[in-house]
Short mmCIF file of C-alpha atoms and ligand atoms in Angstrom, two decimals:
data_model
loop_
_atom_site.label_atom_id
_atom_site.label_comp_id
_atom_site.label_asym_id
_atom_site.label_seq_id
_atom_site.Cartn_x
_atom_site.Cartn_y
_atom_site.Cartn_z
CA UNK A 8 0.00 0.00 0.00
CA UNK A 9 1.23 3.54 -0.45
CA UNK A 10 2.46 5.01 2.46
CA UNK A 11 0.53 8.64 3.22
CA UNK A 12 1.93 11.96 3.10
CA UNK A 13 1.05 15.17 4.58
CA UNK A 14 -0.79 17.55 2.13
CA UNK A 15 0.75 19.94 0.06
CA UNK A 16 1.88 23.32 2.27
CA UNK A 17 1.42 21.69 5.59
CA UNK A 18 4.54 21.28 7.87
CA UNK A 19 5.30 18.56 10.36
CA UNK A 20 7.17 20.81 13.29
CA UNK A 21 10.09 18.02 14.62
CA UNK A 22 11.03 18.17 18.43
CA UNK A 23 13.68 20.29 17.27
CA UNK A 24 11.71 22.73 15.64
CA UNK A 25 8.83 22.58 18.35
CA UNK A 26 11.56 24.09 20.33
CA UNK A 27 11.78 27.09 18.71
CA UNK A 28 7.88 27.13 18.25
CA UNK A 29 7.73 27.32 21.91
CA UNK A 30 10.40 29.91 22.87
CA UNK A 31 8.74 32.42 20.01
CA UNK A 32 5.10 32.07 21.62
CA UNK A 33 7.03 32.03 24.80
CA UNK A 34 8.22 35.57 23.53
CA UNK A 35 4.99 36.76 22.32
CA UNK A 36 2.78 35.63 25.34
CA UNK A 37 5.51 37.75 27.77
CA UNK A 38 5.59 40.65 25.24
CA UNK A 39 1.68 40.84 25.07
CA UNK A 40 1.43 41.12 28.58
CA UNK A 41 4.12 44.08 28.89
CA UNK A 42 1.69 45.61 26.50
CA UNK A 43 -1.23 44.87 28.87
CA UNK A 44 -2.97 42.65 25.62
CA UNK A 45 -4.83 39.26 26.77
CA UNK A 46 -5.16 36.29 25.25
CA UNK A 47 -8.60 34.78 23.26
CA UNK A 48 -8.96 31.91 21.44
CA UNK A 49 -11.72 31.47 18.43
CA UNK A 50 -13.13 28.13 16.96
CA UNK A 51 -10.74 26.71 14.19
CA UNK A 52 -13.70 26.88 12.20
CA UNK A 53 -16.35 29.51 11.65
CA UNK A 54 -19.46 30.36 9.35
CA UNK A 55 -18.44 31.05 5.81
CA UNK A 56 -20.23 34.39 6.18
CA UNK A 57 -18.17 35.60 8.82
CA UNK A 58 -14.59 35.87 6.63
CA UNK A 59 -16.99 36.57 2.78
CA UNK A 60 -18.85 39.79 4.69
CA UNK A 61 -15.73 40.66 7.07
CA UNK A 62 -12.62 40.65 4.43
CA UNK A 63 -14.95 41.00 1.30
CA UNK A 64 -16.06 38.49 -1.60
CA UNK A 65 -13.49 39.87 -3.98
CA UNK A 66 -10.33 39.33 -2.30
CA UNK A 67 -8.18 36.55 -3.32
CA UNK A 68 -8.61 35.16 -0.08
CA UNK A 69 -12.72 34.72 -0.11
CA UNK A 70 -12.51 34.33 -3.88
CA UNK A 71 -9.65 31.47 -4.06
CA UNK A 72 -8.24 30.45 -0.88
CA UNK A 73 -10.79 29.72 1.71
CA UNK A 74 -11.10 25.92 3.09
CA UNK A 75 -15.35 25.87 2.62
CA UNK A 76 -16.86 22.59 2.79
CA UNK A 77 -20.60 21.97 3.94
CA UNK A 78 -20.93 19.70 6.92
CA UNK A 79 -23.77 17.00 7.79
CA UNK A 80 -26.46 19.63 7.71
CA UNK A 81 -25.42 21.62 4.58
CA UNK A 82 -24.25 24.35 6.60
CA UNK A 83 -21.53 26.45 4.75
CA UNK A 84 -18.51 26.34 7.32
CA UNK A 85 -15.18 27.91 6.74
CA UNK A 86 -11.49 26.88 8.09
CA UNK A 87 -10.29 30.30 9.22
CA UNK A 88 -7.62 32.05 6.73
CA UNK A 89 -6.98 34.88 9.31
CA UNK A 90 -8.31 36.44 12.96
CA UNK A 91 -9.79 39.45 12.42
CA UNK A 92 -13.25 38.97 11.53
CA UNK A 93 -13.23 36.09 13.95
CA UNK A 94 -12.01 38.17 16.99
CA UNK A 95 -14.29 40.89 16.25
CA UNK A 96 -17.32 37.85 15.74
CA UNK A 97 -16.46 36.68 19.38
CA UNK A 98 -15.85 39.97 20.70
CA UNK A 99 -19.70 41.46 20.15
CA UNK A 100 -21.28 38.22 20.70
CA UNK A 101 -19.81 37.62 24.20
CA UNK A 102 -20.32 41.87 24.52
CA UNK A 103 -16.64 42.10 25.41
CA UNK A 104 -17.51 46.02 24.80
CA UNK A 105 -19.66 45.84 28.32
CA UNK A 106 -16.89 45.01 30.45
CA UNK A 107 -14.59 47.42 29.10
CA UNK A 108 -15.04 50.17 26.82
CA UNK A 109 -11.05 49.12 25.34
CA UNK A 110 -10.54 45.59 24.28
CA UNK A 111 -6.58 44.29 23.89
CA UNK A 112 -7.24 41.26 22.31
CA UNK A 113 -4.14 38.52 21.12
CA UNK A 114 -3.71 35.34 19.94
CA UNK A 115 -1.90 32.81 18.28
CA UNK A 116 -3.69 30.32 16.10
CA UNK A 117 -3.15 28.53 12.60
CA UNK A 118 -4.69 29.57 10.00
CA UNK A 119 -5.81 28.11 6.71
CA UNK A 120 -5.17 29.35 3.28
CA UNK A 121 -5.29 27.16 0.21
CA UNK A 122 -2.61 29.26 -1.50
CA UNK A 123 0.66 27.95 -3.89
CA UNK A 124 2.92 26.73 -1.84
CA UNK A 125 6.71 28.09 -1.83
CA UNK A 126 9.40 29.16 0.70
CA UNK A 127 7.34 31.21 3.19
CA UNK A 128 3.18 30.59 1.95
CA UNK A 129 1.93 27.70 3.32
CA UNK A 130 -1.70 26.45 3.36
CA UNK A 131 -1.23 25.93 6.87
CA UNK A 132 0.59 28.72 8.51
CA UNK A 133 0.29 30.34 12.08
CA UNK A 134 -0.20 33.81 13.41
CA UNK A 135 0.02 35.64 16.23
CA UNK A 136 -1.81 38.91 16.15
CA UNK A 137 -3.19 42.09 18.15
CA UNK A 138 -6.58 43.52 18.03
CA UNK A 139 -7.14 46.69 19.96
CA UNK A 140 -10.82 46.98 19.33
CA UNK A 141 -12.76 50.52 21.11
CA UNK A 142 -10.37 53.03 20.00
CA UNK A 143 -10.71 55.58 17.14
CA UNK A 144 -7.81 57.54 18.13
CA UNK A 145 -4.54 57.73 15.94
CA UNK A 146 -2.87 57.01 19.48
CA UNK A 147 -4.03 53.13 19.44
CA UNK A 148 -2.78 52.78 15.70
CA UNK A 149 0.44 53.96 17.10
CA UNK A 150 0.16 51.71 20.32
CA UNK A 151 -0.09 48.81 17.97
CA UNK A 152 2.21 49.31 15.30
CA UNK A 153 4.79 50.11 18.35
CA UNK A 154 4.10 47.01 19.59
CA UNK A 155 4.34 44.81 16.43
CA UNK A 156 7.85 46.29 16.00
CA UNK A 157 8.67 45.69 19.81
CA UNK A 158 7.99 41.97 19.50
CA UNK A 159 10.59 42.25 16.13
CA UNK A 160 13.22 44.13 17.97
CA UNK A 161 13.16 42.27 21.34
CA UNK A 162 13.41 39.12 19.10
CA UNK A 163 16.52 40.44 17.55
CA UNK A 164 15.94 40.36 14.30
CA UNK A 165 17.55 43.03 12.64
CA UNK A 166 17.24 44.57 8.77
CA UNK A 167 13.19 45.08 9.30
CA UNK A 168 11.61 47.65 7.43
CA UNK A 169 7.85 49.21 8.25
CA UNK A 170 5.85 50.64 5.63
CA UNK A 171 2.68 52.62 6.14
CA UNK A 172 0.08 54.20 3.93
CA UNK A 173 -3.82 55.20 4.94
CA UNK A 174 -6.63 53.42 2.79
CA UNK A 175 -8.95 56.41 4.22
CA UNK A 176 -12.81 56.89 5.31
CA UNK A 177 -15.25 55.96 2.60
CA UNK A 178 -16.39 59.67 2.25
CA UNK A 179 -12.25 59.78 0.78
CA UNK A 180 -12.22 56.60 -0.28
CA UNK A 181 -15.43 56.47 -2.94
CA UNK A 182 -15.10 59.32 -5.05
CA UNK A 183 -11.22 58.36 -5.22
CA UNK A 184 -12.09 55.06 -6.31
CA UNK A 185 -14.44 56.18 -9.08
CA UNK A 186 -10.93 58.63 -10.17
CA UNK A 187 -8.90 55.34 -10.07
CA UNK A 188 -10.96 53.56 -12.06
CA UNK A 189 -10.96 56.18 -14.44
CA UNK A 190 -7.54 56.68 -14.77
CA UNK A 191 -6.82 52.70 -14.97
CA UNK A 192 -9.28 52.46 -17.85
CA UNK A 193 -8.09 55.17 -19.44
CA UNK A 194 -4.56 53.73 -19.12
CA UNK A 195 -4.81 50.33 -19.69
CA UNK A 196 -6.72 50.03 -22.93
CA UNK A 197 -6.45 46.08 -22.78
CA UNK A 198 -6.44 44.51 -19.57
CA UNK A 199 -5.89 40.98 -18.79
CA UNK A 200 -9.47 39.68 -17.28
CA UNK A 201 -8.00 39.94 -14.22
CA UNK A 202 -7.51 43.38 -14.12
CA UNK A 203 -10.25 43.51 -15.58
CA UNK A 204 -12.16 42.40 -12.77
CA UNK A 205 -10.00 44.02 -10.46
CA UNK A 206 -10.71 47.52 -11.74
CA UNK A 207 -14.07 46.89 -12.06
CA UNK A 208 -14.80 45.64 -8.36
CA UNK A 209 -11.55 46.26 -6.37
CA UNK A 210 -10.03 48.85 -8.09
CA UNK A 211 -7.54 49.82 -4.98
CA UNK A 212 -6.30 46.38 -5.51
CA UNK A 213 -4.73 47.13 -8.55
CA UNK A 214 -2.17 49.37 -7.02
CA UNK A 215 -0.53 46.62 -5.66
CA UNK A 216 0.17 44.78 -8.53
CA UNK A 217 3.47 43.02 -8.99
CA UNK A 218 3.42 43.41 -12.93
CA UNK A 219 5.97 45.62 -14.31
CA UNK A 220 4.10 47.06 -16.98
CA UNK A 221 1.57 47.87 -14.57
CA UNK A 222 3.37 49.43 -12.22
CA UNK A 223 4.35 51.92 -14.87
CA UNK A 224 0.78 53.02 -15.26
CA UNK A 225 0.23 53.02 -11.39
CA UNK A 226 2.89 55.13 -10.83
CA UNK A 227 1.42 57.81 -12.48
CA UNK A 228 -2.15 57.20 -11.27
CA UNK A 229 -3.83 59.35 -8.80
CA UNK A 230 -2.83 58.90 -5.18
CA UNK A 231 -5.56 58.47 -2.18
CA UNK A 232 -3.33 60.48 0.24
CA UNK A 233 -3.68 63.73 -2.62
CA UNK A 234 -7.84 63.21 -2.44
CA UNK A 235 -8.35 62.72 1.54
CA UNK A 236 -11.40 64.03 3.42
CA UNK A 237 -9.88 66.88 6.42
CA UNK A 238 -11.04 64.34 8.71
CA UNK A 239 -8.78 61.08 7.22
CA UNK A 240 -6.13 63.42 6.38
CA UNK A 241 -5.94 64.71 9.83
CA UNK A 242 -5.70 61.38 11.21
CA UNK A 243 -3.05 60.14 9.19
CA UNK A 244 -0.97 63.43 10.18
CA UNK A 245 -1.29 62.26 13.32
CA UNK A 246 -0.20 58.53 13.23
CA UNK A 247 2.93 60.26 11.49
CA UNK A 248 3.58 62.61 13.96
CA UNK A 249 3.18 60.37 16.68
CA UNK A 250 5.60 57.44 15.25
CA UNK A 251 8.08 60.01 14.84
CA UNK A 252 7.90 61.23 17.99
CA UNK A 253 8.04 57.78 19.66
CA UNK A 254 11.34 57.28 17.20
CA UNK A 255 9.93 55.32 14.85
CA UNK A 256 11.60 54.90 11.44
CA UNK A 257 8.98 54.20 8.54
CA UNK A 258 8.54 55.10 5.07
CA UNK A 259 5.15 55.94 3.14
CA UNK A 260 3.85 53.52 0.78
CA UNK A 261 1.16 55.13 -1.38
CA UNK A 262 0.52 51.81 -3.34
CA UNK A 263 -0.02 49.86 -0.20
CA UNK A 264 -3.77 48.83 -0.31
CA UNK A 265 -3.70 45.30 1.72
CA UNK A 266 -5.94 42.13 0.43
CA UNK A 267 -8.36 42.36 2.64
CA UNK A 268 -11.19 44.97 2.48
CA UNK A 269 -11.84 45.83 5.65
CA UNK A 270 -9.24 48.50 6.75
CA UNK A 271 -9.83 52.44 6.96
CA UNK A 272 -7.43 54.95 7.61
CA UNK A 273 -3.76 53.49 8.56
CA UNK A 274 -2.54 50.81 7.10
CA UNK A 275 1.08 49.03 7.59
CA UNK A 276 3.17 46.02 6.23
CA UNK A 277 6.46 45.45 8.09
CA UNK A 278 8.96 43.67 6.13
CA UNK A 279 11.89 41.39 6.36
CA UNK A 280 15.27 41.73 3.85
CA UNK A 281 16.11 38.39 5.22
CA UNK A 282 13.48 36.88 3.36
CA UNK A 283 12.68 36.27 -0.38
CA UNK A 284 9.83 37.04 -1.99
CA UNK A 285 7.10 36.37 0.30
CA UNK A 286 8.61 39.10 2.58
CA UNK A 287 5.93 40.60 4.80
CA UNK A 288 6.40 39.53 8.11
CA UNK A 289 3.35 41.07 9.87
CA UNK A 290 0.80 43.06 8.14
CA UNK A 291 -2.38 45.52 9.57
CA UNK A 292 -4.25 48.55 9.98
CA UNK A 293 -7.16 50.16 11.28
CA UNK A 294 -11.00 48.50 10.64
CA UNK A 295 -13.23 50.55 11.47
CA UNK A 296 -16.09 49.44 9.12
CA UNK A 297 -15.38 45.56 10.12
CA UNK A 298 -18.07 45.21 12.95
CA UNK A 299 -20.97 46.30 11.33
CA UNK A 300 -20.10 44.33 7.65
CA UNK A 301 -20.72 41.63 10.77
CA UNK A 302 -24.17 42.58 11.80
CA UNK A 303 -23.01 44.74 14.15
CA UNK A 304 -22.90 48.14 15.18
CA UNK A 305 -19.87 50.25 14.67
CA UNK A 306 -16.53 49.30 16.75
CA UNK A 307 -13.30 51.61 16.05
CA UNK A 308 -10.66 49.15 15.97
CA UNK A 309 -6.78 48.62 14.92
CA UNK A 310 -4.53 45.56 14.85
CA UNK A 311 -1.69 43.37 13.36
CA UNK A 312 -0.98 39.98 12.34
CA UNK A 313 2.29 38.25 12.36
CA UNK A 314 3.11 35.41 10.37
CA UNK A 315 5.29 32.80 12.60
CA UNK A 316 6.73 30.21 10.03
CA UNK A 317 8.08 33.64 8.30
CA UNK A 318 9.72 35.08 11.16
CA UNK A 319 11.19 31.58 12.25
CA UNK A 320 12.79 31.59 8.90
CA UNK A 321 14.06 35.09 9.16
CA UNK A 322 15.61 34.20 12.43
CA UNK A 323 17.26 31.08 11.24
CA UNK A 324 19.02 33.06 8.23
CA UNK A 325 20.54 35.55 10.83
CA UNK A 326 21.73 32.28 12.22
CA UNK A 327 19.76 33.07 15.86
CA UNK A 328 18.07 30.23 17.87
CA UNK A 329 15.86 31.06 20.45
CA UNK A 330 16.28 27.77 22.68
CA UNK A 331 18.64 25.48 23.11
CA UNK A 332 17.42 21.92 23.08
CA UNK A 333 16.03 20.39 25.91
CA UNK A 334 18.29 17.15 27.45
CA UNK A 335 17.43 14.93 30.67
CA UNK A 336 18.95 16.04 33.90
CA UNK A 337 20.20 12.70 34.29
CA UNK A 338 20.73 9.35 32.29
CA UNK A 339 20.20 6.12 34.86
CA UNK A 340 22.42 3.24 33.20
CA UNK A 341 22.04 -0.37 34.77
CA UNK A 342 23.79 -3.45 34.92
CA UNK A 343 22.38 -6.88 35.64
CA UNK A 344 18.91 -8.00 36.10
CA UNK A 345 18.92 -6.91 39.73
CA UNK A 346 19.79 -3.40 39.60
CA UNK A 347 17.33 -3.24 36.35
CA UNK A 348 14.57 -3.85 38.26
CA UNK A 349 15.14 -0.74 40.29
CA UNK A 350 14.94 1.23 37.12
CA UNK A 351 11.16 2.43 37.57
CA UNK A 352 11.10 3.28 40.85
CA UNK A 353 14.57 5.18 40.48
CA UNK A 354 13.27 7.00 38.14
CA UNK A 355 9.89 7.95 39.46
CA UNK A 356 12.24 9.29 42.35
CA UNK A 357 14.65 11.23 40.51
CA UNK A 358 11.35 12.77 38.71
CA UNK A 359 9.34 13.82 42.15
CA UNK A 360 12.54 15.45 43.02
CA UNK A 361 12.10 17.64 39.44
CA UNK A 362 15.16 16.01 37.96
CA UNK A 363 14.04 15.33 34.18
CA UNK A 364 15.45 11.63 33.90
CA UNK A 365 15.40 9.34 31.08
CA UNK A 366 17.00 5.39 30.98
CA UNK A 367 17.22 2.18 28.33
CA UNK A 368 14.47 0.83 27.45
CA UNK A 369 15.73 -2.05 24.62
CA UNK A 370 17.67 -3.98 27.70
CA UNK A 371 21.05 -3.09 26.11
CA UNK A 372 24.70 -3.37 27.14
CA UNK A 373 26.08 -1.17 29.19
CA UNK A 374 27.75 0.22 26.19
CA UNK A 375 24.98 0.20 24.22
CA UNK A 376 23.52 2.67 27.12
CA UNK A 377 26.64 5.03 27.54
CA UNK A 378 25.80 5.58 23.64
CA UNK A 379 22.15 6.41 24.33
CA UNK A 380 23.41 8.46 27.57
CA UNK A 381 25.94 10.74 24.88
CA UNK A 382 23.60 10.97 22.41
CA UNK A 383 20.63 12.02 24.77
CA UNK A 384 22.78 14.88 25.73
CA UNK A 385 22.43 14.71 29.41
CA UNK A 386 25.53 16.29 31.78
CA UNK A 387 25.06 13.07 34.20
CA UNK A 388 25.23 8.93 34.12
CA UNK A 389 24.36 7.25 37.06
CA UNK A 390 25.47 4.12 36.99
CA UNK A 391 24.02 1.63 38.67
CA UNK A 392 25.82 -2.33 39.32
CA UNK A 393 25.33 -4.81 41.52
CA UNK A 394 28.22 -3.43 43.87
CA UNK A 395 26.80 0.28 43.68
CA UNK A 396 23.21 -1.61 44.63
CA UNK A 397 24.77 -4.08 47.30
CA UNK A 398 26.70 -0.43 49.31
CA UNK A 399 23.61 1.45 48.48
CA UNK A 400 25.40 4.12 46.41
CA UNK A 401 25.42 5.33 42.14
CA UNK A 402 28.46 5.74 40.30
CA UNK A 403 27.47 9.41 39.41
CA UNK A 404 29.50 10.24 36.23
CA UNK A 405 30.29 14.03 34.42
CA UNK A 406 29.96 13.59 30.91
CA UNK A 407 31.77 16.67 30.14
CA UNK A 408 34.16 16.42 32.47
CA UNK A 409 34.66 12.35 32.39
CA UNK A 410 34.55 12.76 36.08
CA UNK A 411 33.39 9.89 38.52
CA UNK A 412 32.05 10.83 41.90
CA UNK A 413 30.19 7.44 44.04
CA UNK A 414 26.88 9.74 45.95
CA UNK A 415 25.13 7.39 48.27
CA UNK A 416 21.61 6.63 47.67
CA UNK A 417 20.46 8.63 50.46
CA UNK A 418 21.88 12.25 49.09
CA UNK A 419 21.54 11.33 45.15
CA UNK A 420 18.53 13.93 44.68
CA UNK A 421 19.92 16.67 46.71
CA UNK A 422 23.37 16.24 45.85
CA UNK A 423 22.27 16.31 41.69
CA UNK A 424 19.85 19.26 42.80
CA UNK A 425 23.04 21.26 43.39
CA UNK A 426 24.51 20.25 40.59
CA UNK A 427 22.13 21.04 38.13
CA UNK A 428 21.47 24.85 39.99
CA UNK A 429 25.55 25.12 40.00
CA UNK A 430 25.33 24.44 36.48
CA UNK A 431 22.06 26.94 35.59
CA UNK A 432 23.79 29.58 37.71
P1 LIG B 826 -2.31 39.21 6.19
O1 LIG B 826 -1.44 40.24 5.57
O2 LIG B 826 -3.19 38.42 5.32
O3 LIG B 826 -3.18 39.97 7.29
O4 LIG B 826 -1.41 38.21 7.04
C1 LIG B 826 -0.49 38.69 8.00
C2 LIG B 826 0.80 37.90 7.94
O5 LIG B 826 0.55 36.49 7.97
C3 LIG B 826 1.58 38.09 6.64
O6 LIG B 826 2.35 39.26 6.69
C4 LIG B 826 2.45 36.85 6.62
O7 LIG B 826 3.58 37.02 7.46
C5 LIG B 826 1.54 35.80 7.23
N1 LIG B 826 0.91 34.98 6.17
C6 LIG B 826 -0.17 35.28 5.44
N2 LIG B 826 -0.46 34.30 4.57
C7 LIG B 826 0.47 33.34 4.76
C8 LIG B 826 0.73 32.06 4.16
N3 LIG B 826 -0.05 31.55 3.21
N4 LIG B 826 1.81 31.36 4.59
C9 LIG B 826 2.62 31.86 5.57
N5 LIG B 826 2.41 33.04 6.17
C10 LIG B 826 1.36 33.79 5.78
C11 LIG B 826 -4.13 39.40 8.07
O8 LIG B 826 -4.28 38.21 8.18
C12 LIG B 826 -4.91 40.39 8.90
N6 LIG B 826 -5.91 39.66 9.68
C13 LIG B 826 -4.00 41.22 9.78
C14 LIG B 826 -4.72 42.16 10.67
C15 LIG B 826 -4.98 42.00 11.98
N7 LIG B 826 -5.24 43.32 10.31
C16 LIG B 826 -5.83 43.88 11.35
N8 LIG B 826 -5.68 43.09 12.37
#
């Protein structure tokens, strides 16, 4: 029979990796809390209408990408291909909004995309993310774009670059679009259907097209920040101002729409030279018009998402590890029948005490089981023989060191206690 495989853009994450997995959510858990944001976790799947009304129908991601199947009842359900609309779903049905008029909301979940795999897109990839959700002031687009670049920095990872542009209010943003599509029609006499269909529904999202011919004609097409309302324009001003008062080194993107259709007013990308061509580590913005696409009423909100296989990569070609990997205190090695059946209950002891302890299990030679003790990594053998087990002692070995010290049964916990804190110290 054929032996299965994992499907396409999926990863397996290997002890080794899981390591790193840890340490980074680790970092993100401790960082959230500095910036007083608290955790919530959504369903891993949600009703198709929540992501169709809350990111739009004509994004690639509702249009191409979403995981939809129906289940036993013919209900249209949806894996979910990002947080937002999710964490603004959960937030006014459990009427977060009554228990505090601010909401910092994070999390870290996968997320499902069914996108062409390559070197950074998966189809299974993982976020973490803020939502700041109760706030129309430029200060919490600030507050979160500070902390996306906090999490970056404290990480170490150097050569990041943010980029910021605003997408506006609609009272900006409609009669602009109507001048885009104007202009692109005008200027691209035959359009591929694509853009086509891009100009006619999404026309924004033709501004961030990677086609080189196309970027010609955008570069000379009218820019949203030029046809801002005084009360978009204002705001923007203000995000500025207040990044480059708090030090913060960006540059201003004009073509930077975003693929999802929710945002108003700031939007950012923060990117990684580390990284090829799928380079955006984190992207976000303000969504102020989110809640209600929901059923809702209006909710100011801002937020971020971060994607994690991306900025594992990044890390790993600046050659930084964020853990080392874990090995067992101790290594119990036994010899003969008699001091073999001590092994359990040695071990159970050496575990109560909070020694992480690990032994043979194949009944091998003791050779066989100084092998397994090297390649398990652990600082300490003990070795236990029928004299050690007739004198009531171990045979307490330094694997660095090739050092041999006999510790009676009695003192074996405390005296590897102090090792192990000598050694941490
Ligand atoms: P997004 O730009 O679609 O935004 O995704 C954010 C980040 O997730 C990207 O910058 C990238 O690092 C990572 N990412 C996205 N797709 C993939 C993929 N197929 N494989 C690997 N990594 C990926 C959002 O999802 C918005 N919800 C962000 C947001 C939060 N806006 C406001 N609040």
């Amino acid at each position: 029979m054929k032996q299965l495989k994992r499907i396409k853009g999926t990863q397996d994450a290997l002890p080794e990796k899981t390591m790193q997995w840890q340490a980074l959510e680790k970092h993100i858990r401790r960082n959230m809390a500095l910036f007083n944001f608290r955790e919530i976790r959504t369903p891993v799947f949600e009703m198709t209408e929540v992501f169709a009304r809350g990111i739009g129908q004509f994004t690639d991601i509702v249009s191409k990408e979403m995981y939809t199947f129906q289940d036993r009842s013919k209900k249209s359900l949806t894996l979910k291909p990002e947080m937002t609309a999710p964490v603004m779903r959960a937030y006014m049905e459990n009427s977060l909004y009554a228990q505090a008029p601010l909401q910092k909301l994070y999390y870290i979940a996968p997320l499902f995309r069914q996108e062409n795999p390559q070197a950074g897109r998966l189809r299974q990839f993982h976020q973490y993310g803020a939502e700041f959700i109760g706030s129309p002031a430029p200060e919490a687009d600030v507050e979160t774009i500070v902390l996306a670049l906090h999490i970056f920095e404290e990480l170490g990872l150097t050569n990041v670059r943010l980029r910021i542009n605003t997408v506006g209010d609609p009272e900006s943003r409609e009669p602009y679009k109507l001048l885009l599509q104007d202009y692109l029609k005008h200027n691209i006499p035959n359009p591929e259907p694509q853009v086509a269909e891009r100009i006619a529904n999404n026309p924004l999202r033709v501004l961030d097209s990677k086609d080189e011919k196309l970027r010609e004609v955008i570069a000379g097409a009218p820019k949203l920040v030029d046809h801002l309302k005084e009360k978009a324009a204002e705001h923007y001003r203000s995000v500025k101002t207040q990044l480059e008062s708090a030090g913060v080194s960006y540059s201003e993107d004009p073509t930077l729409v975003r693929g999802l259709d929710y945002y108003t007013h700031t939007v950012f990308e923060i990117t990684s030279d580390a990284l090829g061509a799928q380079n955006a580590l984190c992207g976000g913005g303000r969504y102020d018009l989110l809640a209600r696409q929901l059923g809702g009423r209006d909710f100011p909100a801002v937020g971020f998402a971060a994607g994690m296989e991306r900025i594992l990569m990044a890390l790993e070609s600046q050659g930084k590890s964020l853990a080392r990997p874990a090995v067992p205190d101790v290594f119990l090695i036994t010899m003969g029948e008699a001091a073999r059946a001590t092994m359990t209950s040695w071990l159970a002891k050496l575990r109560r005490a909070g020694l992480s302890a690990d032994a043979d299990f194949l009944g091998r030679s003791v050779k066989a089981q100084f092998r397994e003790a090297n390649r398990s990594g652990t600082r300490f053998s003990l070795i236990l023989g029928e004299d050690e087990l007739n004198q009531k002692f171990f045979a307490v070995k330094d694997m660095k060191n090739s050092t041999q010290e006999n510790v009676p049964f009695d003192s074996l916990t405390n005296y590897l206690l102090q090792k192990k804190e000598s050694l941490t110290v």
